[in-house]
Amino acid sequence: MKVKFVTGNMGKFAEVSAIFAEQGIELERLEDEYPEIQSDRLEDVVDWGLDWLWERHKQPIIIDDSGLFIKGLGGFPGVFSAYVFKNIGCAGILKLLDGLDDREAEFMCCAGYADEAGNKVVVFGCVEGQIIRREMGTGGFGYDPIFVPAGEERTFAQLSLEEKNSHSHRGKAFRKLAQVLSKLME
Ligand code: IMP
């Protein structure tokens, strides 16, 4: 089975390819973008994005909308994570948290799939952790250098891709999605 992953993020593509390869699902990247509707729920963005992309491409596609939700900032940047990262990056988040002792945060991933048979699947994965006080590590992407998942002492940016996948919001969501797709293929 071949599925197209609509993303411009090569980090996401590498992570999801590794998970799908374990299930024998071949992933190809489709370079396109979809308009992200304004909603405070990742699933609304994914649901709408799937419909929009389906009309354009008419082939099995998957998408991923993710966000970092910081407890001490009332869930910010959350659904605005991409915009905030582009504008202030990890350094800006560390500045916002300066002096704050509550460093708890959660990454959430909403993964969606649509195909010609009318199947539409939306699943979630989340990982709790802490925002550390300075950037550490060079791997991964986005907020990885400042996030340490619960049960680890290293940031996502200090873990191998396989280690990150074993803990991460994306790993959890796409392992669920891979299982559903394997059943659809039977
Ligand atoms: P989007 O899902 O592409 O809209 O990503 C939202 C923002 O969160 C982007 O700035 C990403 O870089 C960031 N992000 C999403 N997933 C991860 C992750 O696994 N690690 C670090 N940053 C992430």
mmCIF file of C-alpha atoms and ligand atoms in Angstrom, residues 7 9 12 15 34 36 42 45 64-68 77-86 107-110 140-145 147 156 164 168-170, ligand 1:
data_model
loop_
_atom_site.group_PDB
_atom_site.id
_atom_site.type_symbol
_atom_site.label_atom_id
_atom_site.label_comp_id
_atom_site.label_asym_id
_atom_site.label_seq_id
_atom_site.Cartn_x
_atom_site.Cartn_y
_atom_site.Cartn_z
ATOM 1 C CA THR A 7 3.873 17.875 4.396
ATOM 2 C CA ASN A 9 8.376 19.182 7.014
ATOM 3 C CA LYS A 12 7.866 14.755 10.209
ATOM 4 C CA GLU A 15 9.602 10.056 11.577
ATOM 5 C CA TYR A 34 -3.680 23.195 2.859
ATOM 6 C CA GLU A 36 -5.408 25.879 8.185
ATOM 7 C CA LEU A 42 -6.270 20.270 16.020
ATOM 8 C CA VAL A 45 -7.857 21.634 11.198
ATOM 9 C CA ASP A 64 -0.374 15.760 10.569
ATOM 10 C CA ASP A 65 -1.222 18.821 12.617
ATOM 11 C CA SER A 66 0.714 19.127 15.854
ATOM 12 C CA GLY A 67 1.227 21.614 18.654
ATOM 13 C CA LEU A 68 3.075 22.310 21.878
ATOM 14 C CA PRO A 77 1.372 28.250 21.768
ATOM 15 C CA GLY A 78 -1.010 25.295 21.113
ATOM 16 C CA VAL A 79 -2.729 25.610 17.728
ATOM 17 C CA PHE A 80 -0.511 28.648 17.008
ATOM 18 C CA SER A 81 2.704 26.615 17.426
ATOM 19 C CA ALA A 82 3.868 26.966 13.816
ATOM 20 C CA TYR A 83 3.316 30.732 13.737
ATOM 21 C CA VAL A 84 4.983 31.226 17.114
ATOM 22 C CA PHE A 85 7.952 29.041 16.164
ATOM 23 C CA LYS A 86 8.452 30.986 12.936
ATOM 24 C CA PHE A 107 2.933 17.844 22.622
ATOM 25 C CA MET A 108 -0.177 16.770 20.741
ATOM 26 C CA CYS A 109 -0.395 15.292 17.271
ATOM 27 C CA CYS A 110 -3.537 14.815 15.261
ATOM 28 C CA GLY A 140 14.875 16.733 15.260
ATOM 29 C CA PHE A 141 13.135 19.995 14.439
ATOM 30 C CA GLY A 142 10.949 22.746 15.864
ATOM 31 C CA TYR A 143 10.706 22.808 19.633
ATOM 32 C CA ASP A 144 12.691 19.558 20.060
ATOM 33 C CA PRO A 145 15.743 21.231 21.734
ATOM 34 C CA PHE A 147 11.328 19.551 25.343
ATOM 35 C CA PHE A 156 13.830 15.218 21.803
ATOM 36 C CA LYS A 164 11.937 10.089 19.716
ATOM 37 C CA SER A 168 6.517 11.095 20.899
ATOM 38 C CA HIS A 169 3.017 12.367 20.200
ATOM 39 C CA ARG A 170 3.636 11.637 16.499
HETATM 40 P P1 IMP B 1 2.458 21.927 12.306
HETATM 41 O O1 IMP B 1 1.851 20.633 12.752
HETATM 42 O O2 IMP B 1 3.332 21.720 11.108
HETATM 43 O O3 IMP B 1 1.454 23.036 12.188
HETATM 44 O O4 IMP B 1 3.514 22.286 13.433
HETATM 45 C C1 IMP B 1 3.261 23.139 14.503
HETATM 46 C C2 IMP B 1 4.566 23.631 15.097
HETATM 47 O O5 IMP B 1 4.962 22.742 16.120
HETATM 48 C C3 IMP B 1 5.730 23.747 14.129
HETATM 49 O O6 IMP B 1 6.487 24.882 14.434
HETATM 50 C C4 IMP B 1 6.532 22.511 14.379
HETATM 51 O O7 IMP B 1 7.897 22.704 14.140
HETATM 52 C C5 IMP B 1 6.241 22.248 15.854
HETATM 53 N N1 IMP B 1 6.254 20.823 16.075
HETATM 54 C C6 IMP B 1 5.340 19.920 15.634
HETATM 55 N N2 IMP B 1 5.743 18.683 15.967
HETATM 56 C C7 IMP B 1 6.918 18.828 16.606
HETATM 57 C C8 IMP B 1 7.831 17.896 17.144
HETATM 58 O O8 IMP B 1 7.691 16.670 17.067
HETATM 59 N N3 IMP B 1 8.920 18.436 17.724
HETATM 60 C C9 IMP B 1 9.143 19.772 17.808
HETATM 61 N N4 IMP B 1 8.346 20.674 17.291
HETATM 62 C C10 IMP B 1 7.234 20.200 16.693
#
